């Protein structure tokens, strides 16, 4: 049996699962550094030029794949199959600076089924230098066939646990459709900063995905309610990317939830 470190060193594909966007993307960059680091040790040094470029988002051999925006600048609901096909074609172009070429698929759970099937093909027979890191709220948002080709890394922490509890409380209040209690909830948490608000919205999405896949139950919440709240999450995440203040976003959630 390989230990976790050996398993990661011998794998070419990973799923980093956490409802906390910040935690999983931080882990993804740290993992990418392991394959790009100039020191070639068991762990990345985080000090060499290559590691610094990875962490700053400017390394030519680290390729981000994420949802595109539509003509109005709004994020599309899914990562499309054409994006994954382009990634697969690009994977056969050798890295320019490093021995490895790392593809970071942010929000991999948003890949539609054709996109996941296209990803499966390159995951099954990748070039020797290609590494794929899939970030998702939960591994269960990905097809079993995709999961079977990846090493799973679950990322948790005290902050993630606390934010998940907040998300659960919010959805239960939303299911009861009681504006007064929702206002009290958001009033109690109006001091959340941008990072925690981002994690909160992501955790709400994760819980709603569990509800829609019948893995969670919230008394009084309908599927229509869940889809409406997911649309609200999309709107909140779009505003966060536009650097709208956390307090304004929480206020929007308070007003538009019911």
Short mmCIF file of C-alpha atoms in Angstrom, two decimals:
data_model
loop_
_atom_site.label_atom_id
_atom_site.label_comp_id
_atom_site.label_asym_id
_atom_site.label_seq_id
_atom_site.Cartn_x
_atom_site.Cartn_y
_atom_site.Cartn_z
CA UNK A 1 0.00 0.00 0.00
CA UNK A 2 1.28 3.48 -0.88
CA UNK A 3 1.04 6.17 1.74
CA UNK A 4 -0.75 9.43 0.86
CA UNK A 5 2.47 11.21 -0.13
CA UNK A 6 3.55 8.37 -2.44
CA UNK A 7 0.08 8.19 -3.95
CA UNK A 8 0.15 11.89 -4.76
CA UNK A 9 3.65 11.68 -6.22
CA UNK A 10 2.61 8.84 -8.53
CA UNK A 11 -0.66 10.34 -9.69
CA UNK A 12 -1.27 12.55 -12.71
CA UNK A 13 -4.82 13.61 -11.79
CA UNK A 14 -6.31 14.94 -8.56
CA UNK A 15 -9.63 16.06 -7.15
CA UNK A 16 -9.34 18.66 -4.41
CA UNK A 17 -12.67 18.72 -2.60
CA UNK A 18 -13.81 21.37 -0.14
CA UNK A 19 -16.87 23.60 0.19
CA UNK A 20 -14.41 26.42 0.94
CA UNK A 21 -13.26 27.93 -2.38
CA UNK A 22 -10.26 29.63 -0.81
CA UNK A 23 -8.98 26.48 0.88
CA UNK A 24 -9.31 24.24 -2.16
CA UNK A 25 -7.72 26.74 -4.55
CA UNK A 26 -4.86 27.36 -2.11
CA UNK A 27 -4.28 23.60 -1.91
CA UNK A 28 -4.43 23.35 -5.71
CA UNK A 29 -1.68 25.94 -6.13
CA UNK A 30 0.45 24.27 -3.47
CA UNK A 31 0.02 20.95 -5.27
CA UNK A 32 0.89 22.56 -8.61
CA UNK A 33 4.11 23.88 -7.05
CA UNK A 34 5.13 20.31 -6.24
CA UNK A 35 5.30 19.52 -9.97
CA UNK A 36 6.87 22.82 -11.03
CA UNK A 37 9.37 23.50 -8.22
CA UNK A 38 12.98 23.89 -9.36
CA UNK A 39 14.36 22.26 -6.19
CA UNK A 40 12.81 18.86 -7.08
CA UNK A 41 12.39 17.87 -3.44
CA UNK A 42 9.64 15.80 -1.87
CA UNK A 43 7.87 19.08 -1.05
CA UNK A 44 7.94 22.35 -3.00
CA UNK A 45 10.18 25.09 -1.67
CA UNK A 46 7.71 27.92 -2.44
CA UNK A 47 10.77 30.18 -2.79
CA UNK A 48 12.21 29.49 -6.25
CA UNK A 49 11.16 31.58 -9.25
CA UNK A 50 8.88 28.83 -10.57
CA UNK A 51 7.04 28.40 -7.27
CA UNK A 52 6.63 32.16 -6.91
CA UNK A 53 5.24 32.40 -10.44
CA UNK A 54 2.75 29.61 -9.75
CA UNK A 55 1.52 31.27 -6.55
CA UNK A 56 1.20 34.64 -8.28
CA UNK A 57 -0.71 33.13 -11.20
CA UNK A 58 1.85 33.87 -13.91
CA UNK A 59 3.50 30.55 -14.77
CA UNK A 60 3.14 29.59 -18.47
CA UNK A 61 2.86 25.89 -17.66
CA UNK A 62 -0.08 26.35 -15.28
CA UNK A 63 -3.31 26.58 -17.29
CA UNK A 64 -6.59 27.61 -15.66
CA UNK A 65 -9.87 26.20 -16.93
CA UNK A 66 -13.00 27.87 -15.58
CA UNK A 67 -16.49 28.95 -16.58
CA UNK A 68 -16.64 31.54 -19.34
CA UNK A 69 -18.73 34.71 -19.30
CA UNK A 70 -21.58 35.38 -21.71
CA UNK A 71 -22.05 38.52 -23.83
CA UNK A 72 -23.39 40.39 -20.80
CA UNK A 73 -20.40 39.48 -18.66
CA UNK A 74 -22.34 36.96 -16.57
CA UNK A 75 -20.70 33.64 -15.77
CA UNK A 76 -22.15 30.72 -17.67
CA UNK A 77 -23.66 27.92 -15.63
CA UNK A 78 -21.33 25.22 -16.94
CA UNK A 79 -17.86 24.46 -18.18
CA UNK A 80 -18.53 23.43 -21.78
CA UNK A 81 -17.26 20.40 -23.68
CA UNK A 82 -15.41 22.61 -26.20
CA UNK A 83 -13.29 24.03 -23.37
CA UNK A 84 -12.24 20.55 -22.28
CA UNK A 85 -11.52 19.46 -25.86
CA UNK A 86 -9.26 22.48 -26.27
CA UNK A 87 -7.54 21.56 -23.01
CA UNK A 88 -7.02 17.99 -24.23
CA UNK A 89 -5.51 19.22 -27.50
CA UNK A 90 -3.25 21.68 -25.66
CA UNK A 91 -2.07 18.88 -23.37
CA UNK A 92 -0.12 17.40 -26.29
CA UNK A 93 1.95 20.58 -26.61
CA UNK A 94 4.97 20.16 -24.38
CA UNK A 95 5.60 22.51 -21.42
CA UNK A 96 7.66 25.62 -22.14
CA UNK A 97 9.62 26.14 -18.91
CA UNK A 98 9.14 23.09 -16.68
CA UNK A 99 9.14 19.32 -16.91
CA UNK A 100 5.41 19.27 -16.15
CA UNK A 101 2.35 21.06 -17.47
CA UNK A 102 -0.46 21.49 -14.94
CA UNK A 103 -4.12 22.04 -15.79
CA UNK A 104 -6.12 23.58 -12.97
CA UNK A 105 -9.86 23.05 -13.53
CA UNK A 106 -11.57 25.43 -11.12
CA UNK A 107 -15.18 24.61 -10.25
CA UNK A 108 -14.80 21.22 -11.94
CA UNK A 109 -18.22 20.27 -10.60
CA UNK A 110 -19.66 22.72 -13.16
CA UNK A 111 -18.45 20.61 -16.08
CA UNK A 112 -21.50 19.33 -17.92
CA UNK A 113 -21.74 15.62 -18.72
CA UNK A 114 -20.21 15.87 -22.23
CA UNK A 115 -17.35 17.92 -20.76
CA UNK A 116 -16.73 15.33 -18.05
CA UNK A 117 -16.71 12.54 -20.63
CA UNK A 118 -14.23 14.52 -22.73
CA UNK A 119 -12.07 15.02 -19.63
CA UNK A 120 -12.20 11.29 -18.95
CA UNK A 121 -10.52 10.54 -22.28
CA UNK A 122 -7.46 12.66 -21.53
CA UNK A 123 -7.38 11.45 -17.91
CA UNK A 124 -7.24 7.85 -19.14
CA UNK A 125 -4.34 8.39 -21.56
CA UNK A 126 -2.50 11.61 -20.72
CA UNK A 127 0.94 12.67 -21.94
CA UNK A 128 3.59 11.77 -19.38
CA UNK A 129 4.23 15.42 -18.50
CA UNK A 130 0.57 16.46 -18.01
CA UNK A 131 -1.04 16.88 -14.58
CA UNK A 132 -4.72 17.65 -13.97
CA UNK A 133 -6.09 19.21 -10.78
CA UNK A 134 -9.87 19.34 -10.47
CA UNK A 135 -11.32 21.62 -7.77
CA UNK A 136 -14.87 20.97 -6.58
CA UNK A 137 -17.20 21.48 -3.65
CA UNK A 138 -17.47 17.71 -3.42
CA UNK A 139 -16.05 14.79 -5.38
CA UNK A 140 -19.61 13.51 -5.75
CA UNK A 141 -20.36 16.32 -8.23
CA UNK A 142 -18.13 14.45 -10.70
CA UNK A 143 -18.91 11.24 -12.58
CA UNK A 144 -17.73 8.00 -10.93
CA UNK A 145 -15.60 7.29 -14.00
CA UNK A 146 -13.81 10.63 -13.60
CA UNK A 147 -13.35 10.09 -9.85
CA UNK A 148 -11.85 6.66 -10.50
CA UNK A 149 -8.99 8.23 -12.48
CA UNK A 150 -8.07 10.78 -9.81
CA UNK A 151 -6.44 10.87 -6.40
CA UNK A 152 -8.90 12.47 -4.00
CA UNK A 153 -7.67 15.12 -1.57
CA UNK A 154 -10.26 16.40 0.89
CA UNK A 155 -9.46 19.78 2.42
CA UNK A 156 -11.10 20.81 5.65
CA UNK A 157 -10.52 23.19 8.50
CA UNK A 158 -12.21 24.95 11.37
CA UNK A 159 -13.28 27.77 9.08
CA UNK A 160 -14.80 25.38 6.55
CA UNK A 161 -16.75 23.61 9.28
CA UNK A 162 -18.09 26.86 10.73
CA UNK A 163 -19.08 28.17 7.30
CA UNK A 164 -20.84 24.90 6.47
CA UNK A 165 -22.90 25.25 9.65
CA UNK A 166 -23.86 28.79 8.62
CA UNK A 167 -24.90 27.55 5.19
CA UNK A 168 -27.06 24.82 6.71
CA UNK A 169 -28.74 27.33 9.02
CA UNK A 170 -29.40 29.72 6.14
CA UNK A 171 -31.02 27.05 3.96
CA UNK A 172 -33.24 25.88 6.81
CA UNK A 173 -34.41 29.46 7.34
CA UNK A 174 -34.95 29.89 3.59
CA UNK A 175 -37.09 26.74 3.58
CA UNK A 176 -39.30 28.24 6.31
CA UNK A 177 -39.74 31.42 4.22
CA UNK A 178 -39.66 33.66 7.28
CA UNK A 179 -38.24 37.10 6.31
CA UNK A 180 -37.93 38.28 9.92
CA UNK A 181 -35.75 35.32 10.93
CA UNK A 182 -33.65 35.68 7.79
CA UNK A 183 -33.06 39.36 8.58
CA UNK A 184 -32.03 38.40 12.11
CA UNK A 185 -29.65 35.75 10.70
CA UNK A 186 -27.92 38.16 8.33
CA UNK A 187 -27.88 40.87 10.98
CA UNK A 188 -26.00 38.52 13.30
CA UNK A 189 -23.41 37.80 10.59
CA UNK A 190 -23.10 41.19 8.89
CA UNK A 191 -19.42 41.39 9.88
CA UNK A 192 -18.42 38.55 7.53
CA UNK A 193 -15.55 39.67 5.31
CA UNK A 194 -15.21 38.97 1.59
CA UNK A 195 -13.26 35.73 2.07
CA UNK A 196 -15.80 34.29 4.50
CA UNK A 197 -18.74 35.48 2.39
CA UNK A 198 -17.22 33.72 -0.63
CA UNK A 199 -16.84 30.53 1.42
CA UNK A 200 -20.40 30.89 2.73
CA UNK A 201 -21.90 31.18 -0.77
CA UNK A 202 -19.86 28.18 -1.92
CA UNK A 203 -21.02 26.16 1.09
CA UNK A 204 -24.66 27.05 0.33
CA UNK A 205 -24.15 25.79 -3.22
CA UNK A 206 -22.62 22.56 -1.89
CA UNK A 207 -25.57 21.95 0.47
CA UNK A 208 -28.12 22.66 -2.27
CA UNK A 209 -26.33 20.26 -4.61
CA UNK A 210 -26.62 17.62 -1.91
CA UNK A 211 -30.35 18.35 -1.60
CA UNK A 212 -30.91 18.06 -5.35
CA UNK A 213 -29.01 14.75 -5.46
CA UNK A 214 -31.19 13.46 -2.58
CA UNK A 215 -28.23 13.28 -0.17
CA UNK A 216 -29.63 16.03 2.06
CA UNK A 217 -33.11 16.97 3.22
CA UNK A 218 -34.47 20.33 4.35
CA UNK A 219 -38.07 20.31 5.54
CA UNK A 220 -40.18 22.64 3.42
CA UNK A 221 -37.54 23.21 0.72
CA UNK A 222 -38.71 22.33 -2.79
CA UNK A 223 -36.58 21.66 -5.86
CA UNK A 224 -37.84 24.95 -7.29
CA UNK A 225 -36.63 26.70 -4.13
CA UNK A 226 -33.23 25.04 -4.47
CA UNK A 227 -32.79 26.08 -8.10
CA UNK A 228 -33.83 29.64 -7.24
CA UNK A 229 -31.28 29.77 -4.41
CA UNK A 230 -28.61 28.38 -6.74
CA UNK A 231 -29.35 31.23 -9.16
CA UNK A 232 -28.96 33.61 -6.24
CA UNK A 233 -25.58 31.99 -5.48
CA UNK A 234 -24.56 32.60 -9.12
CA UNK A 235 -25.46 36.26 -8.74
CA UNK A 236 -23.59 36.57 -5.44
CA UNK A 237 -20.47 34.93 -6.89
CA UNK A 238 -20.59 37.22 -9.91
CA UNK A 239 -20.74 40.27 -7.61
CA UNK A 240 -17.87 38.91 -5.52
CA UNK A 241 -15.73 38.65 -8.65
CA UNK A 242 -16.61 42.26 -9.41
CA UNK A 243 -15.35 43.21 -5.93
CA UNK A 244 -18.76 44.24 -4.62
CA UNK A 245 -18.56 44.58 -0.83
CA UNK A 246 -19.50 41.60 1.32
CA UNK A 247 -22.04 43.63 3.29
CA UNK A 248 -23.91 44.54 0.09
CA UNK A 249 -23.95 40.91 -1.04
CA UNK A 250 -25.25 39.68 2.30
CA UNK A 251 -27.93 42.35 2.14
CA UNK A 252 -28.93 41.16 -1.31
CA UNK A 253 -29.22 37.58 -0.06
CA UNK A 254 -31.33 38.76 2.85
CA UNK A 255 -33.78 40.62 0.59
CA UNK A 256 -34.01 38.14 -2.31
CA UNK A 257 -34.01 34.79 -0.50
CA UNK A 258 -37.82 34.75 -0.02
#
